PDB file of C-alpha atoms in Angstrom:
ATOM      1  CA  UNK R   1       0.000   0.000   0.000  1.00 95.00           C
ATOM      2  CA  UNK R   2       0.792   3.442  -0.783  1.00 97.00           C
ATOM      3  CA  UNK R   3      -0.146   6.933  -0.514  1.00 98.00           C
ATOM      4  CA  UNK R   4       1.175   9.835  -2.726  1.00 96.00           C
ATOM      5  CA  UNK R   5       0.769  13.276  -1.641  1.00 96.00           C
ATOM      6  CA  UNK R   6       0.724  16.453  -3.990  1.00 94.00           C
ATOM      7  CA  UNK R   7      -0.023  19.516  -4.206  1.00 95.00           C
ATOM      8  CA  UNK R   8       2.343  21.627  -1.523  1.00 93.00           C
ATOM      9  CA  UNK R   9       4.304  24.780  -2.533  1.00 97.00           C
ATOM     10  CA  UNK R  10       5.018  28.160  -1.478  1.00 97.00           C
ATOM     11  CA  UNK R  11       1.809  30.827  -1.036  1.00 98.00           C
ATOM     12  CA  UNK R  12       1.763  34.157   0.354  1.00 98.00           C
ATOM     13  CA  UNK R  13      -0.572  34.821   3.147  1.00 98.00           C
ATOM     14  CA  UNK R  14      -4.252  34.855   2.192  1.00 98.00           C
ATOM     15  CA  UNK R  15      -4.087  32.577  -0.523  1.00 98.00           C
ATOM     16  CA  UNK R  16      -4.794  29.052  -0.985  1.00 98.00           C
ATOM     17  CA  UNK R  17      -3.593  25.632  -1.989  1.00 98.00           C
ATOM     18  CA  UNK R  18      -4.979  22.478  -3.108  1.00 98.00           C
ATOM     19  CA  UNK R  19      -3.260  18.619  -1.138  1.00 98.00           C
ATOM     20  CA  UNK R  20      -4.535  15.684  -2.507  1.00 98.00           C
ATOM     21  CA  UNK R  21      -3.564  12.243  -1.749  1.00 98.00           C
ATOM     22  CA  UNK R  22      -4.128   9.036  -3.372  1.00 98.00           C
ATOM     23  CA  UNK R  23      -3.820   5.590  -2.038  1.00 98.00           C
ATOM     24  CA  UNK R  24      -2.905   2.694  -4.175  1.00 97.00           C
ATOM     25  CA  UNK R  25      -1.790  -0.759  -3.393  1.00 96.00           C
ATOM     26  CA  UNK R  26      -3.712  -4.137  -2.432  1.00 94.00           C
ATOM     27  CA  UNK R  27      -6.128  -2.549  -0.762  1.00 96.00           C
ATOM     28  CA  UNK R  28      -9.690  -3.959   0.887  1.00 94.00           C
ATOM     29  CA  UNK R  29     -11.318  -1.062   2.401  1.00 95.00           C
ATOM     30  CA  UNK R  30      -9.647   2.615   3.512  1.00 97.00           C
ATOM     31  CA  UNK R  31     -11.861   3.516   7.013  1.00 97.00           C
ATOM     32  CA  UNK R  32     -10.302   6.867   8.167  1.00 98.00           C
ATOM     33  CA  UNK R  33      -8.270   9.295   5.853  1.00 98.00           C
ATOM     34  CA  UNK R  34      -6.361  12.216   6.873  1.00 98.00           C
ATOM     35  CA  UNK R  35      -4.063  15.096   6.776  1.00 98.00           C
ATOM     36  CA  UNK R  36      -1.408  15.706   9.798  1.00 98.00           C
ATOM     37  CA  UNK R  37       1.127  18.563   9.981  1.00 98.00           C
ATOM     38  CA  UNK R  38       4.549  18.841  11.165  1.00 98.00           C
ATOM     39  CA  UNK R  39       6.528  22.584  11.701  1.00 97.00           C
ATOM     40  CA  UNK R  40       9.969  22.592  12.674  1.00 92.00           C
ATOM     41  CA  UNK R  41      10.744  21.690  16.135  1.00 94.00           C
ATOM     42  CA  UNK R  42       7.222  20.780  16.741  1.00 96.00           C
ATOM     43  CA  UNK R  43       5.245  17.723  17.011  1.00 97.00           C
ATOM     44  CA  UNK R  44       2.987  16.458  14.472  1.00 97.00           C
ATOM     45  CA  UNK R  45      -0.271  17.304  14.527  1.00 98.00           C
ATOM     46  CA  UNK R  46      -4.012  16.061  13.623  1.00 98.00           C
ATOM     47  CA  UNK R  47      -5.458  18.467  10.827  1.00 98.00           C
ATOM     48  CA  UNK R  48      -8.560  17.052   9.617  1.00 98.00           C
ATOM     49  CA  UNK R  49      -9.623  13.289   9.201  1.00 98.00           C
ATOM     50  CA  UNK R  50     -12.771  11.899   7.318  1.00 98.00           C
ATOM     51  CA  UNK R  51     -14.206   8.382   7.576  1.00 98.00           C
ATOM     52  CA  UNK R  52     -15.358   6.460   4.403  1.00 96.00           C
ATOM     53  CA  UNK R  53     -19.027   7.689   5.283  1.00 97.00           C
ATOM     54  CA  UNK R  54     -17.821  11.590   5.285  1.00 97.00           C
ATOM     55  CA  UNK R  55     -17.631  12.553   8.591  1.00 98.00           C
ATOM     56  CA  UNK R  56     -15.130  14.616   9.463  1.00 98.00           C
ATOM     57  CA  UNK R  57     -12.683  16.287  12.394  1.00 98.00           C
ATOM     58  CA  UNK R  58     -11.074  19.122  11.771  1.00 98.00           C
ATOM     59  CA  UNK R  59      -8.427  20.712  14.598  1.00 98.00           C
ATOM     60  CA  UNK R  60      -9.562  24.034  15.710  1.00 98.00           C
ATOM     61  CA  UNK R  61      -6.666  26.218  14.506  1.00 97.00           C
ATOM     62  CA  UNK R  62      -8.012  25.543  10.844  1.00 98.00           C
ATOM     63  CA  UNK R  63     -11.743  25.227  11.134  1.00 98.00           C
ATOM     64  CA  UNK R  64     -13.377  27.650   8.910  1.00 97.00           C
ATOM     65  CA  UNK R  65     -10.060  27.771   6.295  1.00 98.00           C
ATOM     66  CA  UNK R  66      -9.499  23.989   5.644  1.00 98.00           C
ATOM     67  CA  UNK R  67     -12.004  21.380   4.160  1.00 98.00           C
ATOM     68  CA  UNK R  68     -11.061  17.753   3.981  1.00 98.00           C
ATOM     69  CA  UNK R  69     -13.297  15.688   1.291  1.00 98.00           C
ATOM     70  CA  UNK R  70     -12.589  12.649  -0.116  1.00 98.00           C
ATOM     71  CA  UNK R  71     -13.411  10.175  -2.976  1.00 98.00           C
ATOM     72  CA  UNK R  72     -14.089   6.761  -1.977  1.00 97.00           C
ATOM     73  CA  UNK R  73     -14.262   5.032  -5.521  1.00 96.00           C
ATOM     74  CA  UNK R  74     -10.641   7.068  -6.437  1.00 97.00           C
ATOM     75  CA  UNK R  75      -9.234   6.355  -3.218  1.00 98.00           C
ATOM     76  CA  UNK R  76      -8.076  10.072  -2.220  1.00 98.00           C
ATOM     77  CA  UNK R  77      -8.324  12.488  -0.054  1.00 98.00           C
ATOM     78  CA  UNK R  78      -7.805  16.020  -0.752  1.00 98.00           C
ATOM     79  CA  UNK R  79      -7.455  19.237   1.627  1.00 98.00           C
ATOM     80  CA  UNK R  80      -8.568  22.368   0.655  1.00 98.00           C
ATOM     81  CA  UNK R  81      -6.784  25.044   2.129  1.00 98.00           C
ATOM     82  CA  UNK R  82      -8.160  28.783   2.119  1.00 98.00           C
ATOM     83  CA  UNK R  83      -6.953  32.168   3.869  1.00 98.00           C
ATOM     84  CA  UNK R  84      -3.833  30.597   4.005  1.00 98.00           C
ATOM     85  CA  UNK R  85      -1.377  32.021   7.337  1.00 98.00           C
ATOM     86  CA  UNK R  86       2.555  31.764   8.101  1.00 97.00           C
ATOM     87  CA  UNK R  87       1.957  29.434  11.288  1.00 97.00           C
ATOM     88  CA  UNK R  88       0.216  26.863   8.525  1.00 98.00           C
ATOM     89  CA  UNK R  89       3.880  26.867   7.144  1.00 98.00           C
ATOM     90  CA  UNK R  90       4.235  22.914   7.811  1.00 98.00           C
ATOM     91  CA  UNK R  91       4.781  19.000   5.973  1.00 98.00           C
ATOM     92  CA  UNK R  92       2.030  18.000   5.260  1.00 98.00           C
ATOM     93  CA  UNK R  93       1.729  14.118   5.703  1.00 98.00           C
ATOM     94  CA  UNK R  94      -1.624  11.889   4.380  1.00 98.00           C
ATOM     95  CA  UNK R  95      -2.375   9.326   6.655  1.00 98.00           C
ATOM     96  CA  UNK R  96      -4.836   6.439   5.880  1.00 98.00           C
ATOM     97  CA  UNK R  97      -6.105   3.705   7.999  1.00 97.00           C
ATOM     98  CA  UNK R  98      -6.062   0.744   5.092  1.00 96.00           C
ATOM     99  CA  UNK R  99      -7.355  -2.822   5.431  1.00 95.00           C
ATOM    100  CA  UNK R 100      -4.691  -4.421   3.013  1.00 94.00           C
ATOM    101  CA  UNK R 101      -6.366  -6.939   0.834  1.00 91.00           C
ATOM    102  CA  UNK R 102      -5.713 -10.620   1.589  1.00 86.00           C
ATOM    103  CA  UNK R 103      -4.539 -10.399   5.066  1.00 80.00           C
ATOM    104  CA  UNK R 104      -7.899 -10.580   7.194  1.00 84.00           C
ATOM    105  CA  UNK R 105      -9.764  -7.713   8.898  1.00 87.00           C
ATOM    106  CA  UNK R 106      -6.956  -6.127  10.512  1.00 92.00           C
ATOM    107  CA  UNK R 107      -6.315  -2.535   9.511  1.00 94.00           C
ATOM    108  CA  UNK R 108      -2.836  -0.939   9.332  1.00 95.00           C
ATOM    109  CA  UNK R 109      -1.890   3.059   9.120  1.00 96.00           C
ATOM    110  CA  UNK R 110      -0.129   4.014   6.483  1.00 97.00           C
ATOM    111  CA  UNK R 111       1.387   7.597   5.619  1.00 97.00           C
ATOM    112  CA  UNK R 112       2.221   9.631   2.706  1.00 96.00           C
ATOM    113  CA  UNK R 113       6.036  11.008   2.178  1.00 93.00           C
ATOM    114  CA  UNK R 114       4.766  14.331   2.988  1.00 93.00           C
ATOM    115  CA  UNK R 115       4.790  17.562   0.891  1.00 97.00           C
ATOM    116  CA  UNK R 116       5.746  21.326   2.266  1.00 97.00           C
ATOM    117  CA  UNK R 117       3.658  24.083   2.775  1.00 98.00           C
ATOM    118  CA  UNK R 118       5.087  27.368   2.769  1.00 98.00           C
ATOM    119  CA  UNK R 119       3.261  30.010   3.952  1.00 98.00           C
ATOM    120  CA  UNK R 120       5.058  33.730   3.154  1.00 97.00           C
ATOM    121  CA  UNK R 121       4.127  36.962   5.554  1.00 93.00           C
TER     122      UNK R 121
END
């Protein structure tokens, strides 16, 4: 299994960018899919996740900016990303919860290589 991210780059503040993710591999069922962030010297963080039936989570520094939607037959997940501020300046790592096919019910997490967002002042 596999997940390729896309989409990062460098935006000045205010604007907006487009991650999108896409999962491909032997793969039974995807239950939760989701976007963490890492800034230097700080931990990674949850910034939205959605479940195969379109709920979602989103972390309070980024309600209201961010939207998290994905496409169950395509297998991705995608983060929109509106107004658009320096402290969003982060990797930006896809994270799916994957039940691999052939290998029972278990489900394993599995993470994207991560892609930068630069956010200029």
């Amino acid at each position: 299994v596999q997940l390729q991210a896309s989409g990062g780059g460098l935006v000045q503040a205010g604007g907006s960018l487009r991650l999108s993710c896409a999962a491909s591999g032997s793969i039974f069922s995807i239950n939760v899919m989701g976007w963490y962030r890492q800034a230097p010297g700080k931990q990674r963080e949850l910034v939205a996740t959605i479940t195969s039936g379109g709920l979602t989570n989103t972390a309070d520094s980024v309600k209201g900016r961010f939207t998290i939607s994905r496409d169950n037959a395509k297998r991705t997940v995608s983060l929109q990303m509106n107004s658009l501020k320096p402290e969003d300046t982060a990797v930006y790592y896809c994270n799916a919860d994957v039940v691999p096919t052939g290998r029972g019910i278990q489900s394993y997490d599995y993470w994207g290589q991560g892609t930068q967002v630069t956010v200029s002042s």
